[in-house]
Short mmCIF file of C-alpha atoms in Angstrom, two decimals:
data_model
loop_
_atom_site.label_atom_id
_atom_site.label_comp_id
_atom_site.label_asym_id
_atom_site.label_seq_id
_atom_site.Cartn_x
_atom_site.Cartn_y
_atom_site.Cartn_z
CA UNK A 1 -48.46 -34.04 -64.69
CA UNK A 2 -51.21 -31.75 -63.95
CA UNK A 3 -50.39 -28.37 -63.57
CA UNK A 4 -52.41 -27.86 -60.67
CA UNK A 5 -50.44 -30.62 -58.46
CA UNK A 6 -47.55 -29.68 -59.73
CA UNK A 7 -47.36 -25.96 -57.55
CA UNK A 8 -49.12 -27.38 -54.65
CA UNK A 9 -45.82 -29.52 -54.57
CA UNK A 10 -43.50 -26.89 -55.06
CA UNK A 11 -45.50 -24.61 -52.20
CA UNK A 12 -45.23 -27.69 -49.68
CA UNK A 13 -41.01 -28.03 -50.39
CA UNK A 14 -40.85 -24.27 -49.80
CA UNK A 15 -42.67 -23.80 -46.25
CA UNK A 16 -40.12 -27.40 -45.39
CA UNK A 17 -37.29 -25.26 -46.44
CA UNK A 18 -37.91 -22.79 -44.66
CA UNK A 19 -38.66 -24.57 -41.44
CA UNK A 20 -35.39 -26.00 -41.43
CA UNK A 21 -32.35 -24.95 -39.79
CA UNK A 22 -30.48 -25.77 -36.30
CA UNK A 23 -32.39 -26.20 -33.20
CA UNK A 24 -30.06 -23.90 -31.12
CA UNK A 25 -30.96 -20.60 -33.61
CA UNK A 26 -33.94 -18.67 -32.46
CA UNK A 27 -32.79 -16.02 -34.09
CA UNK A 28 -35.38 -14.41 -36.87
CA UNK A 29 -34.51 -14.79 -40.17
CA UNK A 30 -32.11 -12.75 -41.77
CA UNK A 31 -30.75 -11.75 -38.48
CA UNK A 32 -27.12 -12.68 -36.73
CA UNK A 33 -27.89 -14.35 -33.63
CA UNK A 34 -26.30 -12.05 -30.37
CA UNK A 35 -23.07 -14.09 -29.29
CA UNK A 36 -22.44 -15.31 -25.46
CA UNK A 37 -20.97 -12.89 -23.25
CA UNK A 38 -17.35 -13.68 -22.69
CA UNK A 39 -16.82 -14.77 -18.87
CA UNK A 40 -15.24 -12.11 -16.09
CA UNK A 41 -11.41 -13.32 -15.44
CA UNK A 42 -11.90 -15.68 -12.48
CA UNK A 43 -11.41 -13.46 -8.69
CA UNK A 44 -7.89 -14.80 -6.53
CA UNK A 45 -7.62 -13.73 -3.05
CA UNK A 46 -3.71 -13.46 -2.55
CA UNK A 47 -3.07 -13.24 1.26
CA UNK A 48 0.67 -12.10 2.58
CA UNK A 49 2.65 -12.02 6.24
CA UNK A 50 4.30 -9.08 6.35
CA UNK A 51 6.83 -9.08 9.37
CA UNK A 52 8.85 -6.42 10.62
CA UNK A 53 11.39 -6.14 13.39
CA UNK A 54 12.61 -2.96 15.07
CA UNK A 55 16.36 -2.53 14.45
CA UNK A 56 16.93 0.26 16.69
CA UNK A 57 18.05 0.21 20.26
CA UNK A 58 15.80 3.46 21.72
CA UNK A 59 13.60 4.18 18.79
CA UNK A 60 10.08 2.75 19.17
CA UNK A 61 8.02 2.74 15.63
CA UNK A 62 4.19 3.64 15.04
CA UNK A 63 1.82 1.51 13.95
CA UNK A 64 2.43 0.12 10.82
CA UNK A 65 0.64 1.92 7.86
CA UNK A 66 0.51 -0.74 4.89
CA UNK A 67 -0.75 -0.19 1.76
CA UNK A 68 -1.23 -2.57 -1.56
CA UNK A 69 -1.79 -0.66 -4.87
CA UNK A 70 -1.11 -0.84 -8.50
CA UNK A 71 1.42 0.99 -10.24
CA UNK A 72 -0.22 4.44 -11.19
CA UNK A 73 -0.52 4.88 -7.74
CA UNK A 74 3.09 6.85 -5.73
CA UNK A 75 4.23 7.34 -1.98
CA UNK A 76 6.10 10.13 -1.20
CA UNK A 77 9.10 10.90 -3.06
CA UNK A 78 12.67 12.57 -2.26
CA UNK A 79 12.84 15.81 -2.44
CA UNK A 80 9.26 16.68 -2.51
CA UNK A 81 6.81 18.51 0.10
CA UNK A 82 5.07 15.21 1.75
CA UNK A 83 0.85 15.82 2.36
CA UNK A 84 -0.93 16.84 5.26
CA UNK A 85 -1.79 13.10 5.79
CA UNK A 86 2.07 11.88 5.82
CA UNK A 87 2.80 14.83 7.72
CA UNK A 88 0.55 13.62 11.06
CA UNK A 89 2.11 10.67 10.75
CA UNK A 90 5.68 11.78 10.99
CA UNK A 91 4.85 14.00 14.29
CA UNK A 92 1.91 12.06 15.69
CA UNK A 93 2.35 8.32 14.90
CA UNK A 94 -1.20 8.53 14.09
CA UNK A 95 -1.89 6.94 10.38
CA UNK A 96 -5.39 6.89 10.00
CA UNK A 97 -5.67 10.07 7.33
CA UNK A 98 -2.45 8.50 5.74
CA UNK A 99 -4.63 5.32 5.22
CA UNK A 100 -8.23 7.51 4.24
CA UNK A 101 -6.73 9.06 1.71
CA UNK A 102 -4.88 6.21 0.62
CA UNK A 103 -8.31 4.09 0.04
CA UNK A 104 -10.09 7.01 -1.21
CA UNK A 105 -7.52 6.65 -4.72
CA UNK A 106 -8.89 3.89 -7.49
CA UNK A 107 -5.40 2.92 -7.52
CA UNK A 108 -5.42 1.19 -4.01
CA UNK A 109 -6.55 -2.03 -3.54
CA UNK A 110 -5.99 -2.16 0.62
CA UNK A 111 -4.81 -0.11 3.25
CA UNK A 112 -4.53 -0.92 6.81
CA UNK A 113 -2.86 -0.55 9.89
CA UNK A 114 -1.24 -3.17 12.06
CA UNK A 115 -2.98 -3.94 15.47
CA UNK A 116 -1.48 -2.89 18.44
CA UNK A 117 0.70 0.12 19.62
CA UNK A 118 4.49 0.99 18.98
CA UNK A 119 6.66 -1.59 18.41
CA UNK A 120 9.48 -1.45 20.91
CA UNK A 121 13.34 -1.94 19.50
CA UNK A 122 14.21 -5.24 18.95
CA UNK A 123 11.00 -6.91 18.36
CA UNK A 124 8.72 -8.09 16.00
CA UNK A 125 5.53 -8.29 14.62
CA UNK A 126 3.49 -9.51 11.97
CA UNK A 127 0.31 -8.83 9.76
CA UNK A 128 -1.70 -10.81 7.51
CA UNK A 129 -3.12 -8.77 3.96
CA UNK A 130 -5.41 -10.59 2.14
CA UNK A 131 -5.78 -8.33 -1.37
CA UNK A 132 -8.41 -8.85 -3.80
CA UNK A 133 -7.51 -6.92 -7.35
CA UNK A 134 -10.26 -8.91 -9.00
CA UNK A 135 -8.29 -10.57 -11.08
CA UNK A 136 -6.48 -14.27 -11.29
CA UNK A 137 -2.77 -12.85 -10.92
CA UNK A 138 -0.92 -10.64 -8.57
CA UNK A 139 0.98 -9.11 -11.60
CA UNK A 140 1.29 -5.34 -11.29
CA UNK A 141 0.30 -5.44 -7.36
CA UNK A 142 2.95 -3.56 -5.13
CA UNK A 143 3.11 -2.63 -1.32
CA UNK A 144 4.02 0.30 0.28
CA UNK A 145 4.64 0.71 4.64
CA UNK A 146 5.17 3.75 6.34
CA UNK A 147 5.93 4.07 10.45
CA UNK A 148 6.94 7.09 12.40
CA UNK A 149 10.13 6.70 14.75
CA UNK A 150 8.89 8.06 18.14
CA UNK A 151 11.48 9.31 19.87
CA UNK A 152 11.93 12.25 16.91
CA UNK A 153 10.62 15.16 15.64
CA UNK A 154 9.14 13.96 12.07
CA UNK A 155 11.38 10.95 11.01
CA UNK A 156 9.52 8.15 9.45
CA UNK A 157 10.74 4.71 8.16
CA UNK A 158 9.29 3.87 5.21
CA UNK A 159 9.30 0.92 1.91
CA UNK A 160 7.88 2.84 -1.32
CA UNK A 161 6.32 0.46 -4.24
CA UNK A 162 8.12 -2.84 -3.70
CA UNK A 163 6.67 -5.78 -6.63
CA UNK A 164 4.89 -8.27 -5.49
CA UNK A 165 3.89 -9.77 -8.72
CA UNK A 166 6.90 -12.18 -8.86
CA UNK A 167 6.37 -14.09 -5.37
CA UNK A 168 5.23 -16.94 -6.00
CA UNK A 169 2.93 -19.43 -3.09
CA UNK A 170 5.27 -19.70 -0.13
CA UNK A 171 8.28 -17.61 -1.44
CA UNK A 172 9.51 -14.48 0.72
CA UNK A 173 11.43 -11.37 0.06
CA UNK A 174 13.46 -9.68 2.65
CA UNK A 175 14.11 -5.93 2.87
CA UNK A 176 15.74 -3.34 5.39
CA UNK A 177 14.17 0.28 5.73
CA UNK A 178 15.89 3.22 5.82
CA UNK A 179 15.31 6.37 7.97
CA UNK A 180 13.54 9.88 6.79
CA UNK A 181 12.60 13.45 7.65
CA UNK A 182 9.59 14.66 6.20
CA UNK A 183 10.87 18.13 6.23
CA UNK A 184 7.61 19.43 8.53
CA UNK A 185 8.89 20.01 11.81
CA UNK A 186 12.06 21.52 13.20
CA UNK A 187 14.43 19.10 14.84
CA UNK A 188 14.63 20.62 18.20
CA UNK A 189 14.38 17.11 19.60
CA UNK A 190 13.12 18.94 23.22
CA UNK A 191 10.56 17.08 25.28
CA UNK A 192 7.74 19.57 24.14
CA UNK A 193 7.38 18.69 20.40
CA UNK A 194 8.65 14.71 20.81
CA UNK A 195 5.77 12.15 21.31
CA UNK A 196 7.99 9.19 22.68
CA UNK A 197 8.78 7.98 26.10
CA UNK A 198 11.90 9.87 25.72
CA UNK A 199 10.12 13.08 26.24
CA UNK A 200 7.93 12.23 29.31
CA UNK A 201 7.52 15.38 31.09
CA UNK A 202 7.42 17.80 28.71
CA UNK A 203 3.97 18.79 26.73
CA UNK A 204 4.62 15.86 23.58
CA UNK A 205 2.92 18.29 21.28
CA UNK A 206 2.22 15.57 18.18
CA UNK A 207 0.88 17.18 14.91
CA UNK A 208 1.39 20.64 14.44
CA UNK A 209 -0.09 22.49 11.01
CA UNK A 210 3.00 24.63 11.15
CA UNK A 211 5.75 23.78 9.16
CA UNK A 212 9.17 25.03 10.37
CA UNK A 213 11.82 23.08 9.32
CA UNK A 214 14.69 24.69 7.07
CA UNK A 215 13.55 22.48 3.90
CA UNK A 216 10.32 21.88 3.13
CA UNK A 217 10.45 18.08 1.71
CA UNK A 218 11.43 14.61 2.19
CA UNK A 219 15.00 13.39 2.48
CA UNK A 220 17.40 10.88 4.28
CA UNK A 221 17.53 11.54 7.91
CA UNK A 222 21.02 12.72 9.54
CA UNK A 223 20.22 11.30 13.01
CA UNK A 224 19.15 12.85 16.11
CA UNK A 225 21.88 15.14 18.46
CA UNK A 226 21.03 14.11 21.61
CA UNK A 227 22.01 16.00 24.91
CA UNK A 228 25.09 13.53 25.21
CA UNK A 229 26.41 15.03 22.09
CA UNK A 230 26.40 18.38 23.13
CA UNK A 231 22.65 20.11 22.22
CA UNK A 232 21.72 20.88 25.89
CA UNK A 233 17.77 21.63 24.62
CA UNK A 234 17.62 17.91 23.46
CA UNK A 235 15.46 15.66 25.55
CA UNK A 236 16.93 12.49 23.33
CA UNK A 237 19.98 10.69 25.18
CA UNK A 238 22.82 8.77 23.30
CA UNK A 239 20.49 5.85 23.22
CA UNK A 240 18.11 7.12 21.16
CA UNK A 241 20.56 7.42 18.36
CA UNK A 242 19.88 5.35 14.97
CA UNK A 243 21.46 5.01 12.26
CA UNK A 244 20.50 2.84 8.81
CA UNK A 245 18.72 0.21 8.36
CA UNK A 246 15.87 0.77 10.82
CA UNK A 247 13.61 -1.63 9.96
CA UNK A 248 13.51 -5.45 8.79
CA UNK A 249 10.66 -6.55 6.44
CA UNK A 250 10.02 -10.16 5.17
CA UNK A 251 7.18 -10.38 3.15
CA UNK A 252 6.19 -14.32 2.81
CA UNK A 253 3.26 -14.99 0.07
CA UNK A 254 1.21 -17.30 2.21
CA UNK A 255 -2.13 -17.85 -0.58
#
């Protein structure tokens, strides 16, 4: 064969060659082509009624403070000073620093308040949270609710970090609350320093910056006096006594 066809053949079968290859790789040669992305885990709203009932028979409670967070985030804790924000709760009723500071950690994933003022004793109400964590399960997701009890000086009901990652669609969990003193203000129980209807009359001073209880922290409450009982400063009757539970809470997975 001439010598001359013979590497104008071989020059044609290279430059095929190297045209061929799949049609999806646009890659240059020699180079690894950049893989796909892997998708973001798909977004669930999970939506829960939350309703709680007033167990008391003169107590009314605050507006409900509810929180949903994950499980680096913590409440207040026995036997430790509560913040400023928990503290104007427990002598004002009034949660909306409780619930600023609450959204302002990258822990929480809502925090709201329920509608409406103090729920009386004996009734009920209920909220709807809808919780986004942007991710496709509610594993690790917990819920926290704080109210003050009016007719005292700083006692607060509160649930601390229940799990909601097991409840499945339509499944509910029932709890009962106990009672608290935040340890902030002095339980003199008299119509001056008691926001409640009990007090009517007197000044119902609500937060004050000063703390002057005995112990400065959180702990089970021991009940109020009451003048019936004997403290003759107390603006609290026998019917504003409580005693544990103090709240109902069903929590009902609805989405």
């Amino acid at each position: 064969m001439n010598k001359q066809y013979l590497i104008a053949g071989l020059c044609v079968l290279t430059l095929a060659l190297a045209g061929c290859g799949s049609d999806d790789d646009d890659s240059p040669m020699g180079m690894t082509p950049t893989p796909e992305p892997m998708p973001e885990p798909e977004s669930m709203t999970f939506t829960y009624a939350v309703n709680i009932t007033n167990m008391t028979r003169g107590q009314p409670l605050s507006p409900l403070a509810a929180m949903v967070f994950d499980g680096e985030f913590q409440m207040a804790k026995i036997g430790e000073p509560v913040s400023v924000a928990l503290e104007v709760l427990a002598e004002s009723g009034d949660n909306s620093q409780l619930l600023d500071a609450a959204m302002g950690s990258e822990h929480v994933y809502l925090a709201r308040s329920a509608e409406g003022g103090p729920l009386m004793p004996g009734l009920s109400q209920t909220m709807t949270l809808e919780v986004n964590t942007g991710t496709d399960s509610p594993e690790g997701m917990y819920i926290g609710l704080v109210s003050m009890l009016a007719n005292t000086n700083d006692g607060i009901t509160m649930l601390s970090g229940k799990d909601l990652g097991g409840l499945q669609v339509d499944d509910t969990i029932t709890f009962e609350t106990l009672s608290y003193d935040t340890g902030t203000e002095r339980n003199s129980e008299s119509a001056d320093t008691i926001i409640g209807p009990a007090a009517a009359g007197g000044l119902q001073e609500g937060f004050n910056a000063e703390r002057d209880d005995f112990v400065d922290e959180l702990r089970l409450h021991s009940g109020v006096v009451s003048f019936d009982d004997g403290m003759a400063s107390s603006a609290l009757s026998e019917a504003q006594r409580f005693d544990n539970p103090v709240m109902q809470v069903e929590i009902t997975r609805m989405q």
